Coordinates of C-alpha atoms in Angstrom, one line a residue:
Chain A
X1 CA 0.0 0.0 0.0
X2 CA 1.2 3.6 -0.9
X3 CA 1.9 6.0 1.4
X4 CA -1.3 8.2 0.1
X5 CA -3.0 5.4 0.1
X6 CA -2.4 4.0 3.5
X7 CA -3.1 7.8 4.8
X8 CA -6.4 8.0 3.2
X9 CA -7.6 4.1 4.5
X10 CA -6.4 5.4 7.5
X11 CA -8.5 8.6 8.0
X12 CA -11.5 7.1 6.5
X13 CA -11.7 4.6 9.5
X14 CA -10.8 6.9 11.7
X15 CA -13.9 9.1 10.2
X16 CA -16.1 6.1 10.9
X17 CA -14.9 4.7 14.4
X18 CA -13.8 8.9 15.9
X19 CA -16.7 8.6 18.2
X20 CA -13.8 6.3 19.8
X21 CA -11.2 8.8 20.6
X22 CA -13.6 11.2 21.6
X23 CA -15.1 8.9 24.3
X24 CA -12.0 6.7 25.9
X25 CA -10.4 11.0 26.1
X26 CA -14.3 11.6 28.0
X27 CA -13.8 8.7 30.0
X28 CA -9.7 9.8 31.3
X29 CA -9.8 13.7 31.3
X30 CA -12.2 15.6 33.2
X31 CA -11.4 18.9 31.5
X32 CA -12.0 20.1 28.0
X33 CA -8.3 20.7 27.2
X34 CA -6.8 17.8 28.3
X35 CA -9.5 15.7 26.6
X36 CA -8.0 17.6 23.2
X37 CA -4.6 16.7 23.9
X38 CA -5.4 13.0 25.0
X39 CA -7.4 12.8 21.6
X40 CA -4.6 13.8 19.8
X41 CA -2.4 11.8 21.4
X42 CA -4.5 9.0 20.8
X43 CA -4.8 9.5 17.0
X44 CA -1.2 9.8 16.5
X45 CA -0.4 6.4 17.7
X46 CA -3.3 5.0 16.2
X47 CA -1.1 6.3 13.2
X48 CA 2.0 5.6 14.2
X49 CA 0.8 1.5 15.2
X50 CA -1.4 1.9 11.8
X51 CA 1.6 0.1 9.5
X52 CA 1.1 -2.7 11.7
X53 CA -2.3 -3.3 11.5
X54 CA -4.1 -6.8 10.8
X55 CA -6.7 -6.2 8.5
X56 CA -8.1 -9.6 9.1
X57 CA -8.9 -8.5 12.7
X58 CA -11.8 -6.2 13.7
X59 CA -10.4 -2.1 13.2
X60 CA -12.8 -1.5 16.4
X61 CA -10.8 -4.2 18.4
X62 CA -7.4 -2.9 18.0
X63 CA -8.4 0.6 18.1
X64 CA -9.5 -0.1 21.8
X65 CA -6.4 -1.4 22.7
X66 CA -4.4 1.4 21.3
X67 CA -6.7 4.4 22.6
X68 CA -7.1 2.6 26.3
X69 CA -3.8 2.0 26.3
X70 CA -2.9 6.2 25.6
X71 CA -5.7 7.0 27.7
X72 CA -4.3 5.2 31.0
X73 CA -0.7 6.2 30.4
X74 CA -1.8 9.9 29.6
X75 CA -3.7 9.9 32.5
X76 CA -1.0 8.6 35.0
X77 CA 1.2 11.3 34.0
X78 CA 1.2 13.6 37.2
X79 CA -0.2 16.3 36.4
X80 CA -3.2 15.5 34.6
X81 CA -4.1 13.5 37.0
X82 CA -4.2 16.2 39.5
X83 CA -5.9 18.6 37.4
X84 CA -8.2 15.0 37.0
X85 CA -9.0 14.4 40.7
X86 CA -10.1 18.1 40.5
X87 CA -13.0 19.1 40.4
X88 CA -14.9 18.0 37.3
X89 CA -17.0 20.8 36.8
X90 CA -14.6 23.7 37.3
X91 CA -14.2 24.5 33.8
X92 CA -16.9 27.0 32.9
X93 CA -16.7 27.1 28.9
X94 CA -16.9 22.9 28.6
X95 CA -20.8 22.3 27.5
X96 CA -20.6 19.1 29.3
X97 CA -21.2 21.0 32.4
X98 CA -23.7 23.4 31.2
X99 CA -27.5 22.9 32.1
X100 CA -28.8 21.1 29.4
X101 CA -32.3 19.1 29.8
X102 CA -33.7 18.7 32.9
X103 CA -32.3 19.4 36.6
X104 CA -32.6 15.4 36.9
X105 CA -30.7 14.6 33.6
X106 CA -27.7 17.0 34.4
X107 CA -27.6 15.8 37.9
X108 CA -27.4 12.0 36.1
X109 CA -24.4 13.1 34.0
X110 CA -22.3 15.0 36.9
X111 CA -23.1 11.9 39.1
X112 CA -22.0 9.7 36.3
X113 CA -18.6 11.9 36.0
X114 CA -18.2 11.3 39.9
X115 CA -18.3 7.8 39.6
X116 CA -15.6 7.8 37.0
X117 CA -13.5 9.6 38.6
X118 CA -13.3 7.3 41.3
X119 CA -12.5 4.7 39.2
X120 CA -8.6 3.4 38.3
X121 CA -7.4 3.4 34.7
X122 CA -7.9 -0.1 34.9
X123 CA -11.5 -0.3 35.5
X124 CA -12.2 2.5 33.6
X125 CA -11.5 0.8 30.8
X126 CA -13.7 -1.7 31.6
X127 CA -16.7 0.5 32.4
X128 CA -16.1 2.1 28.9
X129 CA -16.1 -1.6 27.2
X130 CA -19.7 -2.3 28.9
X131 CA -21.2 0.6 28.3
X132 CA -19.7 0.0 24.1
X133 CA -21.8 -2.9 24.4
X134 CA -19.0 -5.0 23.8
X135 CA -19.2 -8.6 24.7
X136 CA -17.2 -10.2 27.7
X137 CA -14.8 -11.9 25.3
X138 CA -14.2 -8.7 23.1
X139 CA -13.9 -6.8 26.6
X140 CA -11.5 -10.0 27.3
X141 CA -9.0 -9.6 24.2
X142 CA -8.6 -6.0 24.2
X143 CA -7.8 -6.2 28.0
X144 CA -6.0 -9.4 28.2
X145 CA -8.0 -11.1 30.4
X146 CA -10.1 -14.3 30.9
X147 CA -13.6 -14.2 30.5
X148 CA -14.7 -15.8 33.1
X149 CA -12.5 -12.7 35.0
X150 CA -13.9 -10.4 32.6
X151 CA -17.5 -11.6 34.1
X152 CA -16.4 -11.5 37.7
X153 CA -15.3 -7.8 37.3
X154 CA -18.3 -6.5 35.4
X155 CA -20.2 -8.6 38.3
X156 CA -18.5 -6.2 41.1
X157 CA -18.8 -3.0 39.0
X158 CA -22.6 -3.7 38.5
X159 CA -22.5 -3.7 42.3
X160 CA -20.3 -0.9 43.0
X161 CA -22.5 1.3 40.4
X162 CA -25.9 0.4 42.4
X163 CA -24.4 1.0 46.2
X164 CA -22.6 4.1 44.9
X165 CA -25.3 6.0 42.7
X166 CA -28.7 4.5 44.4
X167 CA -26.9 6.4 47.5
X168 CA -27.6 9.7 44.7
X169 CA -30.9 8.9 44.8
X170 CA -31.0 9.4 40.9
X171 CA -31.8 5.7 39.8
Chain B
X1 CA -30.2 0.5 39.4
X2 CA -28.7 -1.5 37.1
X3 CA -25.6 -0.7 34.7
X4 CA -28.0 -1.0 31.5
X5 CA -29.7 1.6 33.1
X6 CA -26.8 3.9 33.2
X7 CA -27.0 3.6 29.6
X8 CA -29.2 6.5 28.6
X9 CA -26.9 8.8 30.9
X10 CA -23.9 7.4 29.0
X11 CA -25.6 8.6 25.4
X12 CA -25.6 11.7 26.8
X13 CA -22.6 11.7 28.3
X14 CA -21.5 11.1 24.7
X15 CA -23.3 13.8 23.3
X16 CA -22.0 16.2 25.3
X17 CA -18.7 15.1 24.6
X18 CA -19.4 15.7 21.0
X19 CA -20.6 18.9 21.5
X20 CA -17.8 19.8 23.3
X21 CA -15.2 18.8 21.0
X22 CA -17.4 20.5 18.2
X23 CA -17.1 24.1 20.1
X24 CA -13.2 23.9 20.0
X25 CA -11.3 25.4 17.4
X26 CA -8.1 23.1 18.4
X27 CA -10.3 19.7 17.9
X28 CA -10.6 20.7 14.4
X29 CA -7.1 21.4 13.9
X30 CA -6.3 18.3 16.0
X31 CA -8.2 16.3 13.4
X32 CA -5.7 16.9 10.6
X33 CA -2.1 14.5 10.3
X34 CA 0.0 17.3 10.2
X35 CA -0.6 18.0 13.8
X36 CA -0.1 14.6 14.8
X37 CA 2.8 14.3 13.3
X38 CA 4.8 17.6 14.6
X39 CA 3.8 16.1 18.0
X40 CA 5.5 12.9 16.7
X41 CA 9.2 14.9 15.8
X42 CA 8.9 16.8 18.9
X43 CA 9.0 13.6 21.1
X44 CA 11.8 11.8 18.6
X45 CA 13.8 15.1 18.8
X46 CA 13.8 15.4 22.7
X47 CA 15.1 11.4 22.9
X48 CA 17.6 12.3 19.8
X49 CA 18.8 15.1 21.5
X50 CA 19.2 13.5 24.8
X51 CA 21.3 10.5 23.1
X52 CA 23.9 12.8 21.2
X53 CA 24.2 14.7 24.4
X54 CA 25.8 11.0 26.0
X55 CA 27.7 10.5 22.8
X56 CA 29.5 13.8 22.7
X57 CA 30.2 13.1 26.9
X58 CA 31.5 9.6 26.2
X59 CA 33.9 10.6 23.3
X60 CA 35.4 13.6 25.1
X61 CA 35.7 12.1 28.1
X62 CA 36.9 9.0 26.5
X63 CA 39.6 10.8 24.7
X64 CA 41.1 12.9 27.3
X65 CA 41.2 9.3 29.4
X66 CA 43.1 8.2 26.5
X67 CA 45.4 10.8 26.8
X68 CA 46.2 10.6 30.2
X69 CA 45.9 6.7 31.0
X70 CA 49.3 6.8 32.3
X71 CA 48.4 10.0 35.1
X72 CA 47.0 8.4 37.5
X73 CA 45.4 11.7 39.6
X74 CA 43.5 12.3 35.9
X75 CA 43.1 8.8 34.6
X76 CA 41.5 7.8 37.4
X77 CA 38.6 11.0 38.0
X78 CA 38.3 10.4 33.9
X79 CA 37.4 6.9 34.7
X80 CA 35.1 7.1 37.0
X81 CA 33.4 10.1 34.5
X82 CA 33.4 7.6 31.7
X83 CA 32.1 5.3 33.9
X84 CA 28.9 7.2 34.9
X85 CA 28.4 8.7 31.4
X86 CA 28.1 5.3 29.6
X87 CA 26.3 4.0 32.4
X88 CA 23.5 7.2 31.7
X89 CA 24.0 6.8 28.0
X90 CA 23.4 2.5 28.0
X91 CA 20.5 3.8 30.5
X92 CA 18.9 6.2 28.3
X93 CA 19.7 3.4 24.7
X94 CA 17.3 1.3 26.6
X95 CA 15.0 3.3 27.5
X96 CA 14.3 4.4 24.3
X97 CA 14.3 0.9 22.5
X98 CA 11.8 0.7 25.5
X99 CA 9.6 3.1 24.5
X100 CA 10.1 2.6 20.5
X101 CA 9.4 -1.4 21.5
X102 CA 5.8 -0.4 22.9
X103 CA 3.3 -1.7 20.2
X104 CA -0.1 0.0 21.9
X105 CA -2.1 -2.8 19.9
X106 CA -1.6 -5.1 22.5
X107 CA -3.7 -6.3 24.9
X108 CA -4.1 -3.4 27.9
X109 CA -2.3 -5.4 30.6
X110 CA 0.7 -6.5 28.8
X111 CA 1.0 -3.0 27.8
X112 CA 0.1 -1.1 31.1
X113 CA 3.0 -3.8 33.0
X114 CA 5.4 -2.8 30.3
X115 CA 5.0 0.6 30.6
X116 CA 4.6 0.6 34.4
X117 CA 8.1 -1.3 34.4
X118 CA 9.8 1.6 31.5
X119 CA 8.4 4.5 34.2
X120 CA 10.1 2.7 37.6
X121 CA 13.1 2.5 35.5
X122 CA 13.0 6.3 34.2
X123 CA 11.8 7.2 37.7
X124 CA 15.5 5.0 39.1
X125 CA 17.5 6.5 36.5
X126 CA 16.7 10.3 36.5
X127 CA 16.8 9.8 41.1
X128 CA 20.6 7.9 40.5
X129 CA 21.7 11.1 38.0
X130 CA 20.4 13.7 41.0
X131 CA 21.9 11.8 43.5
X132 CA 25.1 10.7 42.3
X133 CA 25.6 14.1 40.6
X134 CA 27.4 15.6 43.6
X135 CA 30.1 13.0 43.7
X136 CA 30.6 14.1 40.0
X137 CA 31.5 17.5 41.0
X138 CA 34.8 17.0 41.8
X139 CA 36.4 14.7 38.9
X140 CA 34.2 16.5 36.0
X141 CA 36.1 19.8 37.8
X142 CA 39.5 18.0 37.6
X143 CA 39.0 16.8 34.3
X144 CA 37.4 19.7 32.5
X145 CA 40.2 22.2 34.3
X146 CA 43.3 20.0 32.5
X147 CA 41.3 19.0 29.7
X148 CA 40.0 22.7 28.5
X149 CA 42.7 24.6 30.5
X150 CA 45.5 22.6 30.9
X151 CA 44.6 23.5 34.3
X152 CA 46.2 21.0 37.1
X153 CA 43.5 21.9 40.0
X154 CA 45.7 19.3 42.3
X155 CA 48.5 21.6 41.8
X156 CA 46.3 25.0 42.3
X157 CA 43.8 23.9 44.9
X158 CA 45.6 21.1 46.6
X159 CA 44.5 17.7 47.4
X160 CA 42.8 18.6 50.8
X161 CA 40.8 20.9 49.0
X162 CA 39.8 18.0 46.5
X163 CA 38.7 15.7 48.9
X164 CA 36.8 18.0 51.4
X165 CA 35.0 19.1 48.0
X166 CA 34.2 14.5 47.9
X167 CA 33.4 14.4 51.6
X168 CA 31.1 17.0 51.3
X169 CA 29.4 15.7 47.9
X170 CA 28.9 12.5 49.9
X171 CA 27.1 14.5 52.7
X172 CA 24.7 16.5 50.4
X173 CA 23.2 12.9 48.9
X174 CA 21.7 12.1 52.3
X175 CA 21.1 15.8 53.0
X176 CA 19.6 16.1 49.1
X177 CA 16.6 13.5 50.0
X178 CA 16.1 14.6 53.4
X179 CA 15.5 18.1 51.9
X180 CA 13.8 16.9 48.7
X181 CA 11.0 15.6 51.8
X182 CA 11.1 18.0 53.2
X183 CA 10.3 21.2 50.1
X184 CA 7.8 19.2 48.5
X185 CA 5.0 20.8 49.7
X186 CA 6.4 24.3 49.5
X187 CA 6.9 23.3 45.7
X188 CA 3.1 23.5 45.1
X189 CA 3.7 26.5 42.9
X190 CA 5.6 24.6 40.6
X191 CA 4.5 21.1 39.5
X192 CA 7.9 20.8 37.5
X193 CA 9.9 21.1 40.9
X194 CA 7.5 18.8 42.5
X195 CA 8.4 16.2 40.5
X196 CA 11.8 16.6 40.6
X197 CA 11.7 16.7 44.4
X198 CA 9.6 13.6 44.6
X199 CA 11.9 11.8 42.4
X200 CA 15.1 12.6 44.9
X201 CA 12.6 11.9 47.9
X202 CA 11.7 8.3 46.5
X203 CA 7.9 9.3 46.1
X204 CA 8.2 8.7 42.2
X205 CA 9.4 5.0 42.9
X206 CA 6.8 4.2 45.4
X207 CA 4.2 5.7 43.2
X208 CA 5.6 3.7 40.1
X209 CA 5.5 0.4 41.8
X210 CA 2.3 0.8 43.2
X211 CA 0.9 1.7 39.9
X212 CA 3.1 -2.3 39.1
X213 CA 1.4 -3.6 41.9
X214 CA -2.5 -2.5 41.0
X215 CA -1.9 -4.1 37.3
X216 CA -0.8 -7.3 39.0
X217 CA -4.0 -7.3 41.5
X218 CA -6.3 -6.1 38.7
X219 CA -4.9 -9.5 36.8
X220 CA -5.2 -11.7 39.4
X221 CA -8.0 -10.5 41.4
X222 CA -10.7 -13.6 40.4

């Protein structure tokens, strides 16, 4: 494949899978700009790793692994993750803490962001794999684990996610 | 509640996200390769950078150790220099084939342990260079007085005045980490310090492992 060529297969599936990058950079930053840079990060190793891509493999797949694995060393760096374990809704120009719908609905998201932020990288990740619908042995291969282990986590998150919001008295 | 629940939240968790990335004028620069790949030579050109750096320290020191093998009171500061610089240059060589080595396409564990392990060696390497740099003092004085002045600093300053200048390099390292403890929370105003001071104090290392230690619980955890 040409160099053109490869670029422009490259940005096309980017085009159709960015909601990606924009999510696993919501799910590790808190704050608008360092969601930009993580995206950007993000998309120039998806680049960078894009020579030695598999097409025989699922695109989706492999660019979980590669934008989880950005995401959680970006995010370990100190001082994003100061600025993380900030307040989340400190940043007065990010829509994503703007009223929006309802009193209830915004409540629902900030409360959502809270739980998050509690979370490590690790089980970030695997929050974000649920919630992409992704089946325990997808969520398996892009984490490495077993399934069976994949089940037992997503087991103790379901738990973790009723104690900790039902205590919100949102759901 | 259950998680499926959360669902609905999450749609609009997304949307915002969109909406928010839509607003910024960076995103859409962001979205172009050219971007991506300044940010790419930036990172190569710091490592490059750092590499000739060692290079240009081994030769010189290298040469001038070569030139006075047979002087003991210079070979032996030269050595010791040469030593420490190819032990710092081999350091940083791995850490980059480290880092180049990283294929992000793996599976999030295998990577996460790797780059966990790269960090605590970063983290060992950068304390070591603060640490041992006060013992340096002395020979790198020695050597760059003869070799750039044909200065003999044994002759000018005396030997007493050499090794008080050791004793007292070996008295800051324990003084260095006590301090380095001890400023870290007047460093608040500078996050660059911080990290420097954390390094010295240890904190880095402990922070680094830990990070080691939570992959290996998240794997095993059943």
């Amino acid at each position: 494949m040409t160099h053109a060529s490869s670029q422009h297969r490259f940005e096309t599936l980017i085009a159709r899978h960015g909601g990606i990058v924009r999510k696993v950079a919501g799910m590790y930053c808190a704050h608008a700009e360092d969601r930009l840079d993580l995206a950007q990060e993000i998309r120039a190793q998806l680049w960078r790793a894009f020579g030695r891509y598999d097409e025989s493999r699922p695109f989706a797949t492999w660019m979980y692994r590669v934008a989880l694995n950005v995401a959680i060393t970006f995010a370990r760096r100190a001082g994003v993750r100061e600025r993380y374990t900030g307040a989340a809704g400190d940043s007065a120009a990010d829509p994503i803490d703007e009223p929006q719908g309802s009193a209830e609905q915004d409540e629902r998201v900030a409360a959502l962001r809270r739980f998050i932020a509690e979370l490590d990288g690790l089980n970030r990740a695997l929050l974000f794999l649920y919630m992409e619908e992704q089946s325990y042995l997808e969520i398996a291969e892009v984490l490495g684990l077993s399934e069976t282990n994949v089940a037992t986590k997503i087991h103790r998150l379901k738990r973790r996610i009723q104690r900790d919001l039902r205590s919100s008295e949102l759901y | 509640m259950e998680l499926d629940e959360l669902k609905s939240t999450w749609s609009e968790f997304e949307r915002r996200l969109a909406l928010s990335e839509a607003r910024s004028d960076r995103a859409l620069r962001g979205l172009t390769l050219q971007r991506t790949r300044a940010v790419l030579r930036r990172h190569g050109a710091g490592l490059i950078f750092e590499l000739i750096c060692g290079v240009i320290a081994v030769v010189l020191i290298g040469s001038f150790l070569a030139d006075h093998i047979r002087v003991a009171r210079f070979a032996l500061p030269a050595l010791a220099l040469h030593l420490a610089a190819l032990a710092s240059t081999a350091a940083a060589i791995a850490q980059l084939v480290g880092t180049l080595r990283i294929d992000y396409a793996a599976p999030v564990l295998e990577i996460q342990r790797r780059v966990s392990h790269l960090r605590a060696s970063q983290v060992r390497h950068t304390q070591w260079i603060f640490l041992l740099s006060p013992l340096i003092w002395t020979p790198l004085a020695i050597v760059a007085a003869q070799g750039f002045l044909e200065l003999d600093l044994y002759a000018t300053l005396g030997g007493t005045v050499l090794a008080v200048n050791l004793a007292v390099g070996l008295a800051v390292i324990p003084l260095g980490i006590f301090g380095a403890r001890l400023c870290r929370d007047q460093l608040a105003h500078s996050p660059r310090l911080q990290r420097l001071a954390d390094c010295i104090a240890g904190h880095s290392l402990d922070r680094a492992l830990d990070q080691l230690r939570g992959i290996e619980r998240f794997r095993e955890d059943n």
